[in-house]
């Protein structure tokens, strides 16, 4: 939100959308960060935090703005790298391996959705798609063949065969079906795993799905969407 505010020149507007409870749970001084008038000032205020290193490398455009998508990719890349590092440091053996596999699977799901959007809506090439994906060493190489497909239709066929194990031909259903597959895998972990960290991670991810469902229902009611459409587009497996 802050980077968008800086890019659009809307002074401190992100504070209006910032949930108040966040302030006491963060190590960042969000009020101080809101004083940044441009990206360079923001980098000075972030110096010494874990966010400075990935963001300081984002190039400035001539008008002083930055590519928001590039910022998001760099921050998410750091997030997943930190998750994997923490899992390997905090757990050992089977527990560590299982948590890391879950994080990598989540990363793959996200990259699959983003790659399809880039191909279907913007006509990105394989190299352009790779540039905008979240990249972690030794993760996601199997998706290179998916990125290299020439059309959205071929991507749908690949996803139907390798991820969802059902035919999907509707653009609008791609993300929903990938998310449902992720939901099913998380439920499987809850029921089958004997490792507490794995079950906890799966539970937290499922809580995120529940939150998203509530948001979709509220938005659907607000905009007068047909209840059957809302029901078909929430994640209940």
PDB file of C-alpha atoms in Angstrom:
ATOM      1  CA  UNK A   1       0.000   0.000   0.000  1.00  0.00           C
ATOM      2  CA  UNK A   2       2.801   2.404   0.883  1.00  0.00           C
ATOM      3  CA  UNK A   3       4.661   1.880  -2.394  1.00  0.00           C
ATOM      4  CA  UNK A   4       1.425   2.422  -4.323  1.00  0.00           C
ATOM      5  CA  UNK A   5       0.813   5.643  -2.387  1.00  0.00           C
ATOM      6  CA  UNK A   6       4.291   6.886  -3.246  1.00  0.00           C
ATOM      7  CA  UNK A   7       3.912   5.936  -6.912  1.00  0.00           C
ATOM      8  CA  UNK A   8       0.592   7.750  -7.221  1.00  0.00           C
ATOM      9  CA  UNK A   9       1.684  10.748  -5.173  1.00  0.00           C
ATOM     10  CA  UNK A  10      -1.169  10.356  -2.688  1.00  0.00           C
ATOM     11  CA  UNK A  11       0.334  11.596   0.559  1.00  0.00           C
ATOM     12  CA  UNK A  12       0.079   9.094   3.443  1.00  0.00           C
ATOM     13  CA  UNK A  13      -3.131   7.638   2.020  1.00  0.00           C
ATOM     14  CA  UNK A  14      -2.073   4.102   2.916  1.00  0.00           C
ATOM     15  CA  UNK A  15      -2.669   4.931   6.590  1.00  0.00           C
ATOM     16  CA  UNK A  16      -6.395   5.150   5.880  1.00  0.00           C
ATOM     17  CA  UNK A  17      -6.456   1.482   4.824  1.00  0.00           C
ATOM     18  CA  UNK A  18      -4.014   0.183   7.417  1.00  0.00           C
ATOM     19  CA  UNK A  19      -5.665  -1.973  10.110  1.00  0.00           C
ATOM     20  CA  UNK A  20      -4.903  -0.358  13.453  1.00  0.00           C
ATOM     21  CA  UNK A  21      -4.095  -3.640  15.208  1.00  0.00           C
ATOM     22  CA  UNK A  22      -1.117  -4.179  12.876  1.00  0.00           C
ATOM     23  CA  UNK A  23       0.859  -1.316  14.424  1.00  0.00           C
ATOM     24  CA  UNK A  24       1.467  -3.049  17.771  1.00  0.00           C
ATOM     25  CA  UNK A  25       2.493  -6.318  16.103  1.00  0.00           C
ATOM     26  CA  UNK A  26       5.110  -4.985  13.692  1.00  0.00           C
ATOM     27  CA  UNK A  27       8.758  -4.104  14.259  1.00  0.00           C
ATOM     28  CA  UNK A  28       8.500  -1.335  11.679  1.00  0.00           C
ATOM     29  CA  UNK A  29       7.540   2.216  12.555  1.00  0.00           C
ATOM     30  CA  UNK A  30       4.675   2.447  10.087  1.00  0.00           C
ATOM     31  CA  UNK A  31       3.851   6.039  11.009  1.00  0.00           C
ATOM     32  CA  UNK A  32       7.442   7.080  10.350  1.00  0.00           C
ATOM     33  CA  UNK A  33       7.470   5.194   7.022  1.00  0.00           C
ATOM     34  CA  UNK A  34       4.370   7.090   5.954  1.00  0.00           C
ATOM     35  CA  UNK A  35       6.430  10.299   5.909  1.00  0.00           C
ATOM     36  CA  UNK A  36       8.429   9.093   2.905  1.00  0.00           C
ATOM     37  CA  UNK A  37       7.702  11.313  -0.093  1.00  0.00           C
ATOM     38  CA  UNK A  38       9.503   9.126  -2.617  1.00  0.00           C
ATOM     39  CA  UNK A  39      11.033   5.684  -2.961  1.00  0.00           C
ATOM     40  CA  UNK A  40      14.546   6.881  -2.113  1.00  0.00           C
ATOM     41  CA  UNK A  41      13.316   8.280   1.199  1.00  0.00           C
ATOM     42  CA  UNK A  42      11.521   5.019   1.886  1.00  0.00           C
ATOM     43  CA  UNK A  43      14.769   3.103   1.342  1.00  0.00           C
ATOM     44  CA  UNK A  44      16.547   5.330   3.861  1.00  0.00           C
ATOM     45  CA  UNK A  45      13.841   4.658   6.442  1.00  0.00           C
ATOM     46  CA  UNK A  46      14.013   0.908   5.773  1.00  0.00           C
ATOM     47  CA  UNK A  47      17.793   0.743   6.129  1.00  0.00           C
ATOM     48  CA  UNK A  48      18.719  -1.850   8.739  1.00  0.00           C
ATOM     49  CA  UNK A  49      15.523  -3.868   8.204  1.00  0.00           C
ATOM     50  CA  UNK A  50      15.133  -7.099   6.254  1.00  0.00           C
ATOM     51  CA  UNK A  51      13.088  -5.248   3.633  1.00  0.00           C
ATOM     52  CA  UNK A  52      15.872  -2.909   2.543  1.00  0.00           C
ATOM     53  CA  UNK A  53      18.060  -5.424   0.711  1.00  0.00           C
ATOM     54  CA  UNK A  54      15.429  -6.785  -1.736  1.00  0.00           C
ATOM     55  CA  UNK A  55      13.769  -3.422  -2.403  1.00  0.00           C
ATOM     56  CA  UNK A  56      16.857  -1.244  -2.786  1.00  0.00           C
ATOM     57  CA  UNK A  57      17.731  -3.189  -5.946  1.00  0.00           C
ATOM     58  CA  UNK A  58      14.480  -2.217  -7.702  1.00  0.00           C
ATOM     59  CA  UNK A  59      15.389   0.385 -10.335  1.00  0.00           C
ATOM     60  CA  UNK A  60      13.770   3.805 -10.304  1.00  0.00           C
ATOM     61  CA  UNK A  61      12.035   5.028 -13.449  1.00  0.00           C
ATOM     62  CA  UNK A  62      12.630   8.516 -14.808  1.00  0.00           C
ATOM     63  CA  UNK A  63       9.630   9.908 -12.929  1.00  0.00           C
ATOM     64  CA  UNK A  64      10.869   8.467  -9.626  1.00  0.00           C
ATOM     65  CA  UNK A  65       8.334   5.635  -9.406  1.00  0.00           C
ATOM     66  CA  UNK A  66       9.134   1.935  -9.173  1.00  0.00           C
ATOM     67  CA  UNK A  67       7.591  -1.198 -10.669  1.00  0.00           C
ATOM     68  CA  UNK A  68       5.114  -2.335  -8.011  1.00  0.00           C
ATOM     69  CA  UNK A  69       5.025  -5.890  -9.376  1.00  0.00           C
ATOM     70  CA  UNK A  70       8.809  -6.114  -9.162  1.00  0.00           C
ATOM     71  CA  UNK A  71       8.669  -4.977  -5.532  1.00  0.00           C
ATOM     72  CA  UNK A  72       6.028  -7.592  -4.756  1.00  0.00           C
ATOM     73  CA  UNK A  73       8.003 -10.393  -6.422  1.00  0.00           C
ATOM     74  CA  UNK A  74      11.173  -9.489  -4.511  1.00  0.00           C
ATOM     75  CA  UNK A  75       9.367  -9.315  -1.164  1.00  0.00           C
ATOM     76  CA  UNK A  76       7.508 -12.578  -1.731  1.00  0.00           C
ATOM     77  CA  UNK A  77      10.745 -14.254  -2.823  1.00  0.00           C
ATOM     78  CA  UNK A  78      12.359 -13.208   0.444  1.00  0.00           C
ATOM     79  CA  UNK A  79       9.294 -14.380   2.382  1.00  0.00           C
ATOM     80  CA  UNK A  80       9.402 -17.899   0.930  1.00  0.00           C
ATOM     81  CA  UNK A  81      13.182 -18.104   1.284  1.00  0.00           C
ATOM     82  CA  UNK A  82      12.848 -17.142   4.962  1.00  0.00           C
ATOM     83  CA  UNK A  83      10.100 -19.743   5.498  1.00  0.00           C
ATOM     84  CA  UNK A  84      12.270 -22.500   4.076  1.00  0.00           C
ATOM     85  CA  UNK A  85      15.317 -21.374   6.035  1.00  0.00           C
ATOM     86  CA  UNK A  86      13.328 -21.212   9.265  1.00  0.00           C
ATOM     87  CA  UNK A  87      11.827 -24.676   8.677  1.00  0.00           C
ATOM     88  CA  UNK A  88      15.257 -26.180   8.153  1.00  0.00           C
ATOM     89  CA  UNK A  89      16.678 -24.384  11.174  1.00  0.00           C
ATOM     90  CA  UNK A  90      13.811 -25.046  13.595  1.00  0.00           C
ATOM     91  CA  UNK A  91      12.999 -28.660  12.706  1.00  0.00           C
ATOM     92  CA  UNK A  92      14.934 -31.721  11.679  1.00  0.00           C
ATOM     93  CA  UNK A  93      14.482 -34.895   9.690  1.00  0.00           C
ATOM     94  CA  UNK A  94      10.981 -35.739   8.470  1.00  0.00           C
ATOM     95  CA  UNK A  95       9.396 -32.667  10.079  1.00  0.00           C
ATOM     96  CA  UNK A  96      11.725 -30.270   8.271  1.00  0.00           C
ATOM     97  CA  UNK A  97      11.363 -32.060   4.928  1.00  0.00           C
ATOM     98  CA  UNK A  98       7.577 -32.108   5.110  1.00  0.00           C
ATOM     99  CA  UNK A  99       7.225 -28.428   6.017  1.00  0.00           C
ATOM    100  CA  UNK A 100       9.667 -27.433   3.258  1.00  0.00           C
ATOM    101  CA  UNK A 101       7.696 -29.508   0.730  1.00  0.00           C
ATOM    102  CA  UNK A 102       4.510 -27.668   1.748  1.00  0.00           C
ATOM    103  CA  UNK A 103       6.150 -24.264   1.333  1.00  0.00           C
ATOM    104  CA  UNK A 104       7.520 -25.249  -2.079  1.00  0.00           C
ATOM    105  CA  UNK A 105       4.098 -26.552  -3.159  1.00  0.00           C
ATOM    106  CA  UNK A 106       2.488 -23.251  -2.116  1.00  0.00           C
ATOM    107  CA  UNK A 107       5.106 -21.401  -4.138  1.00  0.00           C
ATOM    108  CA  UNK A 108       4.443 -23.587  -7.190  1.00  0.00           C
ATOM    109  CA  UNK A 109       0.683 -22.994  -6.943  1.00  0.00           C
ATOM    110  CA  UNK A 110       1.211 -19.230  -6.812  1.00  0.00           C
ATOM    111  CA  UNK A 111       3.591 -19.281  -9.770  1.00  0.00           C
ATOM    112  CA  UNK A 112       1.198 -21.409 -11.836  1.00  0.00           C
ATOM    113  CA  UNK A 113      -1.638 -18.923 -11.342  1.00  0.00           C
ATOM    114  CA  UNK A 114       0.538 -15.884 -12.060  1.00  0.00           C
ATOM    115  CA  UNK A 115       2.087 -17.473 -15.173  1.00  0.00           C
ATOM    116  CA  UNK A 116      -1.319 -18.277 -16.623  1.00  0.00           C
ATOM    117  CA  UNK A 117      -2.522 -14.715 -16.057  1.00  0.00           C
ATOM    118  CA  UNK A 118       0.596 -13.320 -17.758  1.00  0.00           C
ATOM    119  CA  UNK A 119       0.145 -15.532 -20.802  1.00  0.00           C
ATOM    120  CA  UNK A 120      -3.646 -15.234 -21.091  1.00  0.00           C
ATOM    121  CA  UNK A 121      -4.054 -11.515 -20.426  1.00  0.00           C
ATOM    122  CA  UNK A 122      -0.724  -9.976 -21.457  1.00  0.00           C
ATOM    123  CA  UNK A 123       0.793 -12.416 -23.946  1.00  0.00           C
ATOM    124  CA  UNK A 124       4.077 -12.734 -22.037  1.00  0.00           C
ATOM    125  CA  UNK A 125       6.830 -14.924 -23.454  1.00  0.00           C
ATOM    126  CA  UNK A 126       8.409 -17.726 -21.413  1.00  0.00           C
ATOM    127  CA  UNK A 127      11.376 -15.503 -20.531  1.00  0.00           C
ATOM    128  CA  UNK A 128       9.123 -12.637 -19.452  1.00  0.00           C
ATOM    129  CA  UNK A 129       7.113 -15.025 -17.289  1.00  0.00           C
ATOM    130  CA  UNK A 130      10.273 -16.394 -15.645  1.00  0.00           C
ATOM    131  CA  UNK A 131      11.406 -12.848 -14.876  1.00  0.00           C
ATOM    132  CA  UNK A 132       8.198 -12.186 -12.941  1.00  0.00           C
ATOM    133  CA  UNK A 133       8.044 -15.464 -11.027  1.00  0.00           C
ATOM    134  CA  UNK A 134       9.058 -16.019  -7.433  1.00  0.00           C
ATOM    135  CA  UNK A 135      12.357 -17.866  -7.676  1.00  0.00           C
ATOM    136  CA  UNK A 136      13.944 -19.912  -4.907  1.00  0.00           C
ATOM    137  CA  UNK A 137      17.079 -22.010  -5.614  1.00  0.00           C
ATOM    138  CA  UNK A 138      16.199 -25.619  -6.540  1.00  0.00           C
ATOM    139  CA  UNK A 139      12.472 -24.839  -6.518  1.00  0.00           C
ATOM    140  CA  UNK A 140      10.054 -24.663  -9.451  1.00  0.00           C
ATOM    141  CA  UNK A 141      12.326 -26.004 -12.235  1.00  0.00           C
ATOM    142  CA  UNK A 142       9.616 -28.405 -13.312  1.00  0.00           C
ATOM    143  CA  UNK A 143       7.448 -25.413 -14.209  1.00  0.00           C
ATOM    144  CA  UNK A 144       9.859 -24.273 -16.949  1.00  0.00           C
ATOM    145  CA  UNK A 145       8.028 -26.497 -19.454  1.00  0.00           C
ATOM    146  CA  UNK A 146       4.736 -24.924 -18.339  1.00  0.00           C
ATOM    147  CA  UNK A 147       6.084 -21.389 -18.821  1.00  0.00           C
ATOM    148  CA  UNK A 148       7.340 -22.299 -22.305  1.00  0.00           C
ATOM    149  CA  UNK A 149       3.904 -23.307 -23.606  1.00  0.00           C
ATOM    150  CA  UNK A 150       2.804 -21.078 -26.475  1.00  0.00           C
ATOM    151  CA  UNK A 151      -0.840 -20.443 -25.625  1.00  0.00           C
ATOM    152  CA  UNK A 152      -3.218 -20.172 -22.660  1.00  0.00           C
ATOM    153  CA  UNK A 153      -5.077 -23.201 -24.034  1.00  0.00           C
ATOM    154  CA  UNK A 154      -1.932 -25.321 -23.814  1.00  0.00           C
ATOM    155  CA  UNK A 155      -1.427 -24.088 -20.261  1.00  0.00           C
ATOM    156  CA  UNK A 156      -4.974 -25.151 -19.369  1.00  0.00           C
ATOM    157  CA  UNK A 157      -4.293 -28.600 -20.820  1.00  0.00           C
ATOM    158  CA  UNK A 158      -1.035 -28.875 -18.824  1.00  0.00           C
ATOM    159  CA  UNK A 159      -2.765 -27.810 -15.603  1.00  0.00           C
ATOM    160  CA  UNK A 160      -5.661 -30.206 -16.196  1.00  0.00           C
ATOM    161  CA  UNK A 161      -3.232 -33.080 -16.684  1.00  0.00           C
ATOM    162  CA  UNK A 162      -0.586 -32.321 -14.053  1.00  0.00           C
ATOM    163  CA  UNK A 163      -2.320 -30.400 -11.268  1.00  0.00           C
ATOM    164  CA  UNK A 164      -6.089 -30.704 -11.172  1.00  0.00           C
ATOM    165  CA  UNK A 165      -6.562 -34.119 -12.839  1.00  0.00           C
ATOM    166  CA  UNK A 166      -9.745 -32.845 -14.437  1.00  0.00           C
ATOM    167  CA  UNK A 167     -10.442 -30.951 -17.628  1.00  0.00           C
ATOM    168  CA  UNK A 168     -10.550 -27.174 -17.185  1.00  0.00           C
ATOM    169  CA  UNK A 169     -11.409 -25.007 -20.183  1.00  0.00           C
ATOM    170  CA  UNK A 170     -12.809 -21.905 -18.511  1.00  0.00           C
ATOM    171  CA  UNK A 171     -10.338 -19.066 -17.877  1.00  0.00           C
ATOM    172  CA  UNK A 172     -12.273 -17.916 -14.824  1.00  0.00           C
ATOM    173  CA  UNK A 173     -12.063 -21.380 -13.232  1.00  0.00           C
ATOM    174  CA  UNK A 174      -8.272 -21.733 -13.418  1.00  0.00           C
ATOM    175  CA  UNK A 175      -7.385 -19.970 -10.178  1.00  0.00           C
ATOM    176  CA  UNK A 176     -10.336 -21.431  -8.297  1.00  0.00           C
ATOM    177  CA  UNK A 177      -9.459 -24.998  -9.298  1.00  0.00           C
ATOM    178  CA  UNK A 178      -5.778 -24.582  -8.468  1.00  0.00           C
ATOM    179  CA  UNK A 179      -6.734 -23.186  -5.076  1.00  0.00           C
ATOM    180  CA  UNK A 180      -9.103 -26.111  -4.532  1.00  0.00           C
ATOM    181  CA  UNK A 181      -6.278 -28.528  -5.271  1.00  0.00           C
ATOM    182  CA  UNK A 182      -4.130 -26.710  -2.713  1.00  0.00           C
ATOM    183  CA  UNK A 183      -7.031 -26.864  -0.228  1.00  0.00           C
ATOM    184  CA  UNK A 184      -7.343 -30.635  -0.711  1.00  0.00           C
ATOM    185  CA  UNK A 185      -3.624 -31.183  -0.170  1.00  0.00           C
ATOM    186  CA  UNK A 186      -3.720 -29.144   3.042  1.00  0.00           C
ATOM    187  CA  UNK A 187      -6.696 -31.143   4.321  1.00  0.00           C
ATOM    188  CA  UNK A 188      -4.784 -34.325   3.553  1.00  0.00           C
ATOM    189  CA  UNK A 189      -1.863 -33.077   5.683  1.00  0.00           C
ATOM    190  CA  UNK A 190      -4.208 -32.285   8.570  1.00  0.00           C
ATOM    191  CA  UNK A 191      -5.662 -35.798   8.559  1.00  0.00           C
ATOM    192  CA  UNK A 192      -2.564 -37.848   7.727  1.00  0.00           C
ATOM    193  CA  UNK A 193       0.516 -36.143   9.169  1.00  0.00           C
ATOM    194  CA  UNK A 194       1.872 -37.100  12.582  1.00  0.00           C
ATOM    195  CA  UNK A 195       4.134 -34.028  12.751  1.00  0.00           C
ATOM    196  CA  UNK A 196       2.824 -31.067  14.774  1.00  0.00           C
ATOM    197  CA  UNK A 197       4.627 -28.321  12.749  1.00  0.00           C
ATOM    198  CA  UNK A 198       3.155 -29.730   9.531  1.00  0.00           C
ATOM    199  CA  UNK A 199      -0.379 -29.838  10.922  1.00  0.00           C
ATOM    200  CA  UNK A 200      -0.037 -26.316  12.344  1.00  0.00           C
ATOM    201  CA  UNK A 201       1.232 -24.918   9.040  1.00  0.00           C
ATOM    202  CA  UNK A 202      -1.620 -26.618   7.161  1.00  0.00           C
ATOM    203  CA  UNK A 203      -4.153 -25.315   9.680  1.00  0.00           C
ATOM    204  CA  UNK A 204      -2.894 -21.732   9.320  1.00  0.00           C
ATOM    205  CA  UNK A 205      -3.104 -21.975   5.533  1.00  0.00           C
ATOM    206  CA  UNK A 206      -6.660 -23.318   5.780  1.00  0.00           C
ATOM    207  CA  UNK A 207      -7.537 -20.389   8.061  1.00  0.00           C
ATOM    208  CA  UNK A 208      -6.405 -18.075   5.255  1.00  0.00           C
ATOM    209  CA  UNK A 209      -8.852 -19.833   2.929  1.00  0.00           C
ATOM    210  CA  UNK A 210     -11.641 -19.355   5.444  1.00  0.00           C
ATOM    211  CA  UNK A 211     -10.846 -15.643   5.717  1.00  0.00           C
ATOM    212  CA  UNK A 212     -10.867 -15.335   1.917  1.00  0.00           C
ATOM    213  CA  UNK A 213     -14.257 -17.077   1.795  1.00  0.00           C
ATOM    214  CA  UNK A 214     -15.743 -14.626   4.285  1.00  0.00           C
ATOM    215  CA  UNK A 215     -14.396 -11.678   2.271  1.00  0.00           C
ATOM    216  CA  UNK A 216     -15.811 -13.081  -0.988  1.00  0.00           C
ATOM    217  CA  UNK A 217     -19.226 -13.634   0.626  1.00  0.00           C
ATOM    218  CA  UNK A 218     -19.337 -10.097   2.052  1.00  0.00           C
ATOM    219  CA  UNK A 219     -18.269  -8.558  -1.264  1.00  0.00           C
ATOM    220  CA  UNK A 220     -20.750 -10.705  -3.184  1.00  0.00           C
ATOM    221  CA  UNK A 221     -23.642  -9.618  -0.962  1.00  0.00           C
ATOM    222  CA  UNK A 222     -22.517  -5.998  -1.144  1.00  0.00           C
ATOM    223  CA  UNK A 223     -22.580  -5.987  -4.947  1.00  0.00           C
ATOM    224  CA  UNK A 224     -25.740  -8.055  -5.303  1.00  0.00           C
ATOM    225  CA  UNK A 225     -24.098 -11.156  -6.754  1.00  0.00           C
ATOM    226  CA  UNK A 226     -26.308 -14.214  -7.165  1.00  0.00           C
ATOM    227  CA  UNK A 227     -25.933 -16.468  -4.070  1.00  0.00           C
ATOM    228  CA  UNK A 228     -25.390 -19.578  -6.224  1.00  0.00           C
ATOM    229  CA  UNK A 229     -22.460 -17.886  -7.962  1.00  0.00           C
ATOM    230  CA  UNK A 230     -20.935 -16.956  -4.604  1.00  0.00           C
ATOM    231  CA  UNK A 231     -21.364 -20.529  -3.369  1.00  0.00           C
ATOM    232  CA  UNK A 232     -19.679 -21.971  -6.474  1.00  0.00           C
ATOM    233  CA  UNK A 233     -16.690 -19.656  -6.073  1.00  0.00           C
ATOM    234  CA  UNK A 234     -15.757 -20.187  -2.455  1.00  0.00           C
ATOM    235  CA  UNK A 235     -13.315 -22.841  -1.345  1.00  0.00           C
ATOM    236  CA  UNK A 236     -15.214 -25.623   0.384  1.00  0.00           C
ATOM    237  CA  UNK A 237     -14.001 -29.138  -0.364  1.00  0.00           C
TER     238      UNK A 237
END
